[in-house]
Coordinates of C-alpha atoms and ligand atoms in Angstrom, one line a residue:
X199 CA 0.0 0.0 0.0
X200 CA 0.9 3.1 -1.0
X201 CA -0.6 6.9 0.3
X202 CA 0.9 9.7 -1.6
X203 CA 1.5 11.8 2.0
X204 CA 4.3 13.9 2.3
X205 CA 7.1 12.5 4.8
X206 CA 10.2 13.9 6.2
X207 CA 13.2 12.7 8.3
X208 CA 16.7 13.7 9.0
X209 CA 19.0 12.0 7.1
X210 CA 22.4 12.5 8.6
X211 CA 23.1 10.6 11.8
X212 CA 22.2 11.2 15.2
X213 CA 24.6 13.3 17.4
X214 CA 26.4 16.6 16.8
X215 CA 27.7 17.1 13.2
X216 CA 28.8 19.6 10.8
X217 CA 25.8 19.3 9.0
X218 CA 22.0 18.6 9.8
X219 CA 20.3 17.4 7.0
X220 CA 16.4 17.3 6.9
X221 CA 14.6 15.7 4.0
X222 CA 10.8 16.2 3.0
X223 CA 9.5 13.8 0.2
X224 CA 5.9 14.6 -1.7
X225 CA 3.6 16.9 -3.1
X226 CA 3.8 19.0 0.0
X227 CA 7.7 19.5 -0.2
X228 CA 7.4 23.1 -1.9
X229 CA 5.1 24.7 0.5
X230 CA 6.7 23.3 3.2
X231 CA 9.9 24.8 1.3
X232 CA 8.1 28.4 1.1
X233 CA 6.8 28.2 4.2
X234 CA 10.2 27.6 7.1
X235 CA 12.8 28.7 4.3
X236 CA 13.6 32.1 2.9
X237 CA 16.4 32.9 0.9
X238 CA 18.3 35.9 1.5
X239 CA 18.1 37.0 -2.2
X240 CA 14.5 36.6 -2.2
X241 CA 13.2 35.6 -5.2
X242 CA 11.7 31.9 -5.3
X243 CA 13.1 28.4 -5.3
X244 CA 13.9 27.4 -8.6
X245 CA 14.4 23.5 -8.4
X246 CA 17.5 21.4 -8.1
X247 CA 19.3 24.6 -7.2
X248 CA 20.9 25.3 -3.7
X249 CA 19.9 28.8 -1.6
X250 CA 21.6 30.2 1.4
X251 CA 18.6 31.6 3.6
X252 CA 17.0 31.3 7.0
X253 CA 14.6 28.8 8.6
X254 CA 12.1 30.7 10.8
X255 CA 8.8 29.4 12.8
X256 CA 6.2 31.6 11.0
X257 CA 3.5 30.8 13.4
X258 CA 6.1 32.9 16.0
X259 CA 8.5 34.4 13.8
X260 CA 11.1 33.0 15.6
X261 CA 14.4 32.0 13.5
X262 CA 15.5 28.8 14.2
X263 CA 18.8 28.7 12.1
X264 CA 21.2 29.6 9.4
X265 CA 20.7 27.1 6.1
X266 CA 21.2 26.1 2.8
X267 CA 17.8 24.6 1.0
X268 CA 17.4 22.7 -2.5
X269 CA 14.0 22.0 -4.2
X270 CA 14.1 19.1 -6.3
X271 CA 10.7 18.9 -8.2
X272 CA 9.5 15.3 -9.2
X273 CA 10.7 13.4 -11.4
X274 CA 14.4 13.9 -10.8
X275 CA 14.5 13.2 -7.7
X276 CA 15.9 10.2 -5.5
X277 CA 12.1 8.8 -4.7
X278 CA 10.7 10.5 -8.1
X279 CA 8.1 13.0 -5.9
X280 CA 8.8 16.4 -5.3
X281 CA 11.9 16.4 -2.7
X282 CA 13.2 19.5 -0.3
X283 CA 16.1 19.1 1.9
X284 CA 17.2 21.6 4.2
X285 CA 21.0 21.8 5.2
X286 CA 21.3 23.3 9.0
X287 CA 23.8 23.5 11.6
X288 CA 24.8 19.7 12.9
X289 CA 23.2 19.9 16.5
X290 CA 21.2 17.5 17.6
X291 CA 18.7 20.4 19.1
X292 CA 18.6 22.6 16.1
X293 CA 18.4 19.4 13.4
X294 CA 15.1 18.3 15.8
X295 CA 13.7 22.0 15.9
X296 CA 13.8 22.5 12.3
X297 CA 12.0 18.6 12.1
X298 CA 9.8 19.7 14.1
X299 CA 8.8 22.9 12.6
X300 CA 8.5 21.2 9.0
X301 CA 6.4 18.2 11.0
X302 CA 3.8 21.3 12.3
X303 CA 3.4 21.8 8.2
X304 CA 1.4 18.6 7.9
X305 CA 4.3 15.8 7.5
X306 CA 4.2 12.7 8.8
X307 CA 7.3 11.4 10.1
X308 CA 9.7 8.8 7.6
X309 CA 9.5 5.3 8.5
X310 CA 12.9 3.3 8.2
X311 CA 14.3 3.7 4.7
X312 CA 10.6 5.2 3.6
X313 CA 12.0 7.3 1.0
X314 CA 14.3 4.3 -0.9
X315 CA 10.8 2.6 -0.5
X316 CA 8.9 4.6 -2.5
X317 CA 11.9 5.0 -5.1
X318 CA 11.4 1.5 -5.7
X319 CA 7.4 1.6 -5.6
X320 CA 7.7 4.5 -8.0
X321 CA 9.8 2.2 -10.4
X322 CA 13.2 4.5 -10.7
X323 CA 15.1 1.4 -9.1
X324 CA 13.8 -1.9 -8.7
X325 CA 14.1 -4.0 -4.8
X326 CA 17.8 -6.0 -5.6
X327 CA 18.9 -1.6 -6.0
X328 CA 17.0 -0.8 -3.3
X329 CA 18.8 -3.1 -1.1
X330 CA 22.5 -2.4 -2.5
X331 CA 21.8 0.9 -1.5
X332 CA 21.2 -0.5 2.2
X333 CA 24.7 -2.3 1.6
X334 CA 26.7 0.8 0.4
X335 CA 25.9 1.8 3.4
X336 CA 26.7 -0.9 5.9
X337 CA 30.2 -1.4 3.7
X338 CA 33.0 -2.6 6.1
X339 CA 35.8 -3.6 3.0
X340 CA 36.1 -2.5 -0.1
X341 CA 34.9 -5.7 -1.9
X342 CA 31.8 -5.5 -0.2
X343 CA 31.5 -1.9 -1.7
X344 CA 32.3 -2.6 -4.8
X345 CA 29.9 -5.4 -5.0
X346 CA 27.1 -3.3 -3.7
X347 CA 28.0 -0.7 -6.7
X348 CA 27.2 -3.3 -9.2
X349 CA 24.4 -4.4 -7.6
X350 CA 23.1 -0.5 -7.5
X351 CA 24.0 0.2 -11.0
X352 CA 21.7 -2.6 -12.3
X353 CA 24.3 -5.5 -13.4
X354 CA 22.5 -7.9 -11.1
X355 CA 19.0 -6.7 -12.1
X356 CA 19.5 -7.1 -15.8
X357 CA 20.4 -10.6 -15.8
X358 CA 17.2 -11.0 -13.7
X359 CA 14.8 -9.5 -16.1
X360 CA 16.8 -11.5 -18.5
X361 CA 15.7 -14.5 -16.9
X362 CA 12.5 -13.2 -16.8
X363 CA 12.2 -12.6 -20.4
X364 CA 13.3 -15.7 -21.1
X365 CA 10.4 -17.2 -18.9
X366 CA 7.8 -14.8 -20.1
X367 CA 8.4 -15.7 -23.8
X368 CA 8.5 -19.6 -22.8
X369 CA 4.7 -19.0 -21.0
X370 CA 3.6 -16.8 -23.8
X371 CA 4.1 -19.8 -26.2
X372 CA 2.6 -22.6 -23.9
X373 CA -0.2 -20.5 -22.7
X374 CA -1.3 -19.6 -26.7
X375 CA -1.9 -23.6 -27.3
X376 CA -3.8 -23.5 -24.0
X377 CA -5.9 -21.5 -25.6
X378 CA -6.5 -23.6 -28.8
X379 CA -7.0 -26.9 -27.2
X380 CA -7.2 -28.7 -30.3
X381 CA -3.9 -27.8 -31.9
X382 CA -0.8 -30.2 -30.1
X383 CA 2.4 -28.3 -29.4
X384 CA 4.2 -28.0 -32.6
X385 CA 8.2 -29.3 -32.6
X386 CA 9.4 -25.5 -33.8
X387 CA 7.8 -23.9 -30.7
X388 CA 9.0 -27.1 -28.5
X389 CA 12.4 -26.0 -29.7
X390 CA 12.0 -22.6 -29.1
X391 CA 10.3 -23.2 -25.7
X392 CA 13.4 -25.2 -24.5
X393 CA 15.9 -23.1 -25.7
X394 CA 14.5 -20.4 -23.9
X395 CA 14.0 -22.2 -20.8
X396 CA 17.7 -23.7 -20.7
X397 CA 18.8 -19.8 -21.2
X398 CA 16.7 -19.0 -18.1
X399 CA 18.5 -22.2 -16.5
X400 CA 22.0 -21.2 -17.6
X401 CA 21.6 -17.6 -16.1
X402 CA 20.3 -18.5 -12.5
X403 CA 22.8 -21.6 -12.1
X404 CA 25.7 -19.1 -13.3
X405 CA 24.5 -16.6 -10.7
X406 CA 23.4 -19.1 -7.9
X407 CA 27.6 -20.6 -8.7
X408 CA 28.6 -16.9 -7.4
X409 CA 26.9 -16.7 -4.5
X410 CA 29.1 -18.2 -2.1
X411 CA 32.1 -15.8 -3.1
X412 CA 29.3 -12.5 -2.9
X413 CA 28.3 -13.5 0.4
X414 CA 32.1 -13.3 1.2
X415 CA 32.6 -10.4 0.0
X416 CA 29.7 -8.8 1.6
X417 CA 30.2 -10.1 4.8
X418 CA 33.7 -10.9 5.0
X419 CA 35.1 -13.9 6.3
X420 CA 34.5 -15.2 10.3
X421 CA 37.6 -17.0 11.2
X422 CA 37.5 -18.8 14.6
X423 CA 40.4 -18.9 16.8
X424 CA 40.5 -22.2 18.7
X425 CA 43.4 -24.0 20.3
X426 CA 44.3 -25.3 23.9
X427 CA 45.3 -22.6 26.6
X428 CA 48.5 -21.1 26.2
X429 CA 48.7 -22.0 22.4
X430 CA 49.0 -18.7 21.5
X431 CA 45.4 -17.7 20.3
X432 CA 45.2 -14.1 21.9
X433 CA 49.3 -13.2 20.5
X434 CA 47.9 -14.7 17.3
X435 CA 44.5 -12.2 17.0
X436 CA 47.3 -9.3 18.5
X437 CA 49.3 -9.6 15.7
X438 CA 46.0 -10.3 12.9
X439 CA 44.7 -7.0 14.5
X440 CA 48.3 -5.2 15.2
X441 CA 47.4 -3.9 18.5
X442 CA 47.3 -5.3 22.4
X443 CA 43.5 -6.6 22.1
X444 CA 43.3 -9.8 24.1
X445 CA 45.1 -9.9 27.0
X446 CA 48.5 -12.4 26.9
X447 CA 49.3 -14.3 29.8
X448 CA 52.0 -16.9 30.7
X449 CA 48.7 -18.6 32.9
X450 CA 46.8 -20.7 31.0
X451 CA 43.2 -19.8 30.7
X452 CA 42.9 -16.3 30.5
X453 CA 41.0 -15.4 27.6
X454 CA 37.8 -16.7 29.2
X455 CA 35.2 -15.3 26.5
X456 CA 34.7 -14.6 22.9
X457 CA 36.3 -11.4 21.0
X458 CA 35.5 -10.6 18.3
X459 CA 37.3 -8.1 16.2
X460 CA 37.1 -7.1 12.2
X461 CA 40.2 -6.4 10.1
X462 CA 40.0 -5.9 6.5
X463 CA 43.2 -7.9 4.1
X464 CA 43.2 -7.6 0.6
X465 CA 39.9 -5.7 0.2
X466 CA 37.8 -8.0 2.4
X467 CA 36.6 -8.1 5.4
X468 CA 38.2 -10.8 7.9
X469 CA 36.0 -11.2 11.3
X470 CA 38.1 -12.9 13.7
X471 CA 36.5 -14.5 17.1
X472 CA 38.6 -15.8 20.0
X473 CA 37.8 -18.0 22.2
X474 CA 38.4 -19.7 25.3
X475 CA 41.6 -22.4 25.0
X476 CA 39.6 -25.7 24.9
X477 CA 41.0 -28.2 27.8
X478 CA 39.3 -30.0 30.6
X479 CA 38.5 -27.6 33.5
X480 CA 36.9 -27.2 36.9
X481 CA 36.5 -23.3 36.4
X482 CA 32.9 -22.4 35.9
X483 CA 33.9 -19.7 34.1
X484 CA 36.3 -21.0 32.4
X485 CA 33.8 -23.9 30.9
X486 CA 31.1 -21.7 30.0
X487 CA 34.1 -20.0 28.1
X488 CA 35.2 -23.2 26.2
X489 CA 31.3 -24.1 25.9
X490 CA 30.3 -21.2 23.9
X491 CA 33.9 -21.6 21.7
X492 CA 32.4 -25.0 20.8
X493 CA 29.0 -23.6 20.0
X494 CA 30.6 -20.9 17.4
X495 CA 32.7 -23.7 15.4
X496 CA 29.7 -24.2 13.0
X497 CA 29.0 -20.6 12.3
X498 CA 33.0 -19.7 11.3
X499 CA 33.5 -20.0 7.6
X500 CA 37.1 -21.4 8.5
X501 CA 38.6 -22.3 11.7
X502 CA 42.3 -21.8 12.9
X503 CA 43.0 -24.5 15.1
X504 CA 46.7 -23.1 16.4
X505 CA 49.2 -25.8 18.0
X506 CA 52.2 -24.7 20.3
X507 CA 54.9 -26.2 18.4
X508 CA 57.5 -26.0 21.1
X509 CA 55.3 -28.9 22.6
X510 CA 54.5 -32.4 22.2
X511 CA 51.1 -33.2 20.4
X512 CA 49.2 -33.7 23.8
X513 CA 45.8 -35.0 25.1
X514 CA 44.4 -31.2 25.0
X515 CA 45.6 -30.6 21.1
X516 CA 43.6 -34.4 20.4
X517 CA 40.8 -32.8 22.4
X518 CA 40.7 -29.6 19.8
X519 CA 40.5 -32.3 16.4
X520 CA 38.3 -34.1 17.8
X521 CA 36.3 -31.0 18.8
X522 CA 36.9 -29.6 15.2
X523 CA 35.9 -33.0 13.0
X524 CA 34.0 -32.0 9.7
X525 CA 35.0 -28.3 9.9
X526 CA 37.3 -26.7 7.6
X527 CA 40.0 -25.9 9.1
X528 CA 44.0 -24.4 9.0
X529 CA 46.3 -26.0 11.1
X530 CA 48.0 -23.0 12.6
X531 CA 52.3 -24.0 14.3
X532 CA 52.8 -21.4 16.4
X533 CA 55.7 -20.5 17.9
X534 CA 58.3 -21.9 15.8
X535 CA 61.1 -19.4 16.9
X536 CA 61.7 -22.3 19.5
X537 CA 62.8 -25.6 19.2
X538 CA 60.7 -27.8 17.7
X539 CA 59.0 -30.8 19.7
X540 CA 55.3 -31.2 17.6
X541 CA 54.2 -33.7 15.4
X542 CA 51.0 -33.1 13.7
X543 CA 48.9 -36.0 13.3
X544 CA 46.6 -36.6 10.2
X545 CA 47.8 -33.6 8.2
X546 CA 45.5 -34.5 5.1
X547 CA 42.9 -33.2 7.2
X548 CA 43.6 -29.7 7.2
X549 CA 42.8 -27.2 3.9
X550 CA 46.3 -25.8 4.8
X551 CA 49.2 -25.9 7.2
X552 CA 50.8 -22.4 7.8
X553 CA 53.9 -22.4 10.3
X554 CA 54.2 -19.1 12.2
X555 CA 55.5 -17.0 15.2
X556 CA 52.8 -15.0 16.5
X557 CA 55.6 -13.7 18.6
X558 CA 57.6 -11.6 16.3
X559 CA 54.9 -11.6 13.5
X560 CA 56.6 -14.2 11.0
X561 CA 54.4 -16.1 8.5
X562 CA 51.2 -13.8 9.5
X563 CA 51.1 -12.5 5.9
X564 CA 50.8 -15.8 4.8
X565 CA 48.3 -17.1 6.9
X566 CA 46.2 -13.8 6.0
X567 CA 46.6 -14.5 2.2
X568 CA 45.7 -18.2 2.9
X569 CA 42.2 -17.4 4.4
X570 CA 41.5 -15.1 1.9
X571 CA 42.4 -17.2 -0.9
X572 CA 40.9 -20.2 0.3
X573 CA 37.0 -17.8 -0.1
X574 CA 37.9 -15.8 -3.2
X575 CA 38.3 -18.9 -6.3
X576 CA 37.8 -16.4 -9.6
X577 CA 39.7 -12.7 -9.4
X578 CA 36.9 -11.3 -7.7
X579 CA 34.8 -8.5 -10.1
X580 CA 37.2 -8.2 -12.3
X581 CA 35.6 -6.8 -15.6
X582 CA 33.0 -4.1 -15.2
X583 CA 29.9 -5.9 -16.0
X584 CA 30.6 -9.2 -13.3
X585 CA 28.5 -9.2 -10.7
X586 CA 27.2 -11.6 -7.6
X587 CA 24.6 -13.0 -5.5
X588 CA 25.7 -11.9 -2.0
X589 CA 22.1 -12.1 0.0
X590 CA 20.2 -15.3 0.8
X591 CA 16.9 -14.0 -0.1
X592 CA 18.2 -13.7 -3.9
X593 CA 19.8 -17.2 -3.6
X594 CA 16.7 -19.4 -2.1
X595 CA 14.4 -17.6 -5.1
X596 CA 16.6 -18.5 -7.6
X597 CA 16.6 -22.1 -6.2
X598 CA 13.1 -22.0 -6.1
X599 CA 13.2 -21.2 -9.7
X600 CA 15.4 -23.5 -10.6
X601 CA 13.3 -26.2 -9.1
X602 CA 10.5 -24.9 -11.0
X603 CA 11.9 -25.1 -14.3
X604 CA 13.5 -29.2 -13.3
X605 CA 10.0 -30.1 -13.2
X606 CA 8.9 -28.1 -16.2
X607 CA 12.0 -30.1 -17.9
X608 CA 10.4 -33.3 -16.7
X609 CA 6.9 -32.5 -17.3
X610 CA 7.6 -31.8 -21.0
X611 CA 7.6 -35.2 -22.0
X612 CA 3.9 -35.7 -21.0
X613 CA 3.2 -32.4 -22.7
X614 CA 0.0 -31.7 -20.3
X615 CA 0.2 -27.5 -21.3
X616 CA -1.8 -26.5 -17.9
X617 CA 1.3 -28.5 -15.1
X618 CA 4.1 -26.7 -17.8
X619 CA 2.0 -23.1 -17.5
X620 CA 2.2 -23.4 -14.1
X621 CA 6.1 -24.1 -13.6
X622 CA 6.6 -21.4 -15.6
X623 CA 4.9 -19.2 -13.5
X624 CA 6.2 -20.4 -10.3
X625 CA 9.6 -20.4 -11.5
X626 CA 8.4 -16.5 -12.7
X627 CA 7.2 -15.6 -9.3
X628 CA 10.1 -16.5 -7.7
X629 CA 12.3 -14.7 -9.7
X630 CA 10.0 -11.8 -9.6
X631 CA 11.0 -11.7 -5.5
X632 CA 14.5 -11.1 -6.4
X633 CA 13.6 -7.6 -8.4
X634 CA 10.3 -6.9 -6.8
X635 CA 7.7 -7.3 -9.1
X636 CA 6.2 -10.0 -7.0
X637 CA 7.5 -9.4 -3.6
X638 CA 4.9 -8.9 -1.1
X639 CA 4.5 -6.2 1.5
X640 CA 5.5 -8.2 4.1
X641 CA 8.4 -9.3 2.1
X642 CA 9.3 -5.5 1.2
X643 CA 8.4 -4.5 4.9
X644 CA 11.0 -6.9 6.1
X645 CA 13.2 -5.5 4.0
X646 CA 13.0 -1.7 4.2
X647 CA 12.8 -1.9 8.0
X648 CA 16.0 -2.8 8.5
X649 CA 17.0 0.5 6.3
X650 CA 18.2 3.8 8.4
X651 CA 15.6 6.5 9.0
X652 CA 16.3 9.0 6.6
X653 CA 17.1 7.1 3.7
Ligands
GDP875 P1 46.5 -18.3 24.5 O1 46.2 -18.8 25.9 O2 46.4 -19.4 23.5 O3 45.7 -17.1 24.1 O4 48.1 -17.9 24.5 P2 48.8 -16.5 24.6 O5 48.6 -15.7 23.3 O6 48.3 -15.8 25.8 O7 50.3 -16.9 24.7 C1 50.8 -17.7 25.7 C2 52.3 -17.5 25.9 O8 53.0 -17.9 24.7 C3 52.6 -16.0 26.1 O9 53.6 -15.9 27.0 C4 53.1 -15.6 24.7 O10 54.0 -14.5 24.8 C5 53.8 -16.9 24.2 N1 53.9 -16.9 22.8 C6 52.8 -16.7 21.9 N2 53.3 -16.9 20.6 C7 54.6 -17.1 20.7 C8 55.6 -17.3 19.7 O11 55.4 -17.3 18.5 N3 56.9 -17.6 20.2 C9 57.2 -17.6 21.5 N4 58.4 -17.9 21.8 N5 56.3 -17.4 22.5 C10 55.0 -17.2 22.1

């Protein structure tokens, strides 16, 4: 549902700031414009050009502040209505002064990302846009920001509506003999149906192959920390994150909880937990620490499992393996400044075996460019129009599609028009949730209230 009201918001964050940024959106935007702002050369707002001038209460004639204003009239505008923003002074007071004066014209206050909303329902960008936008702005690396880009240029969106066509042509055809019920489906159009459908097919599985690489880019990569106490775990995430994060002890035991820390290698983002050293122990504490590090070892994309090498292999390292069976892991010798007393047991095991000194910082490169390599198979977006999947709601449509158009394959033998129709337009409404066309409003409320006010 959509009411064509007028909403405002602020825009920038909350807190002090340079700036204060307060944007209206709808047909009210230019009185509301006329009515808190005047310019000091008075003479009119002409759109999409900026005015220095004052915002006063009229109702008092109080002036509120010093600020720049720009009328954007409909349709170039970011939501495609009419659009005012007023520029004020940063504080938090003034910025919810001059809301509230422009809220006293007859606003209603934005809902959370109200004005990309209405972008999209006004058709300037479609929902896979609407929610790069959302990921421009949560960017932690510079992968993730360049795949947002793409995505908010359209790269992603075109090769959707190109599945789409290809489905829309394939119904078009099967839907026409429906319609003549005597005719049988002629071998030209079972060609052409097929070849349409296997374009359809090639598209999503190319895109659904890319997905697990997007993801990493948009998220980055959680790496989990484990090893027995005294391994080296906290002097390892020191030297990932360059600084004195975790505390180092010589007593074993000390990092009794999960951190959790970001760091961002060769464009991506790297989120690295610590945990607990995994051993028996009577510490409460201390087991509630190891029971939550066992707990995260399914959600990290790749696990460091890092052996003190200046050791025998012992009970507590067997403990870890055993702990760490199924999960991809990299076997991490630390310590190897020192005389060497380790054996590693069942090295096949591991995706890779990196040897360093978390100590003076040798062989940390390597284990950095390891992880990273390990996610990111292909170069990455390396010519201008590649592009990725990088959310799970794209990804479980397109499988539902891709379902779809299995059984459609299958069904074609029997040739019964109304069960093929009707793939087709499953596989065509699922693909439709990707871009929007047939997303819901609980679907698109989902979505849009996770966005920022103001945006
Ligand atoms: P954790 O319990 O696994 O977090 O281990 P810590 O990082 O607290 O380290 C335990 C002890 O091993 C500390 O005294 C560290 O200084 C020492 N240590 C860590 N890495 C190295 C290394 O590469 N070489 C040497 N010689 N000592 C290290």
């Amino acid at each position: 549902m959509y009411i064509r009201d007028t909403i405002a918001a602020v825009s920038t964050p909350p807190g002090n700031g340079g700036i204060g940024i307060i944007r209206i959106s709808g047909d009210l935007a230019a009185t509301v414009g006329h009515t808190v702002f005047k310019p000091v050369n008075d003479g009119g707002l002409v759109s999409h050009r900026f005015y220095f001038g004052t915002i006063s209460d009229t109702s008092t004639g109080e002036k509120i502040d010093e600020a720049m204003s720009v009328f954007m009239r409909a349709p170039r505008t970011y939501t495609r209505e009419d659009v005012l923003e007023l520029h004020c002074h940063g504080g938090w007071l003034v910025v919810e002064r001059v809301l509230a004066l422009v809220l006293s014209c007859g606003v209603r206050l934005a809902e959370p990302g109200e004005f990309t909303r209405r972008a999209f329902l006004n058709g300037r960008i479609d929902l896979v846009q609407a929610e790069a936008v959302m990921d421009i702005i949560a960017s932690k690396s510079e992968a993730a920001l360049q795949l947002a880009q793409r995505q908010r240029e359209g790269i992603l969106s075109r090769r959707i509506e190109n599945v789409r066509s290809c489905l829309i042509r394939s119904l078009a055809l099967v839907e026409a003999y429906i319609d003549f019920p005597d005719d049988d489906l002629g071998e030209t159009d079972v060609t052409s149906i097929c070849s349409s459908v296997k374009e359809a097919q090639d598209i999503i599985s190319d895109l659904l192959l890319t997905f697990e690489e997007g993801r990493i880019m948009r998220d980055g990569i959680s790496v989990l920390i484990v090893g027995k106490p005294n391994a080296g775990k906290s002097s390892l995430l020191n030297r990932l994150l360059n600084e004195n994060r975790a505390i180092v002890t010589h007593i074993p035991g000390t990092t009794r909880d999960i951190i959790e820390e970001t760091i961002s290698f060769e464009g991506l983002s790297i989120r690295l937990l610590d945990t607990a050293g995994i051993r028996h122990t009577d510490d409460l504490v201390e087991q509630e620490g190891i029971s939550r590090a066992l707990e995260k070892i399914p959600l990290a994309d790749i696990v460091l499992a890092v052996f003190d090498t200046s050791r025998e292999f012992s009970q507590e390292d067997q403990l870890i393996l055993e702990a760490l069976a199924g999960c991809r892991t990299i076997a991490v010798l630390n310590k190897t400044d020192l005389l060497e007393r380790f054996i590693l047991p069942d090295e096949e095991r591991f995706v890779s075996i990196i040897k360093i000194a978390a100590l003076s910082g040798a062989g940390i490169d390597l284990l950095k460019q390891t992880v990273c390599r390990l996610f990111l198979h292909s170069a990455g977006l390396d010519s201008r129009e590649s592009v990725a999947l990088s959310k799970a709601r794209h990804r479980d449509a397109l499988v539902s599609a891709e379902l779809s158009l299995r059984h459609f394959s299958v069904g074609l033998r029997d040739r019964n028009l109304e069960l093929l129709a009707l793939d087709l337009r499953n596989a065509l409404q699922a693909v439709g949730t990707v871009t929007g066309q047939t997303a819901t409003d609980e679907v698109l409320d989902q979505i849009f209230s996770s966005f920022c006010i103001g945006k």
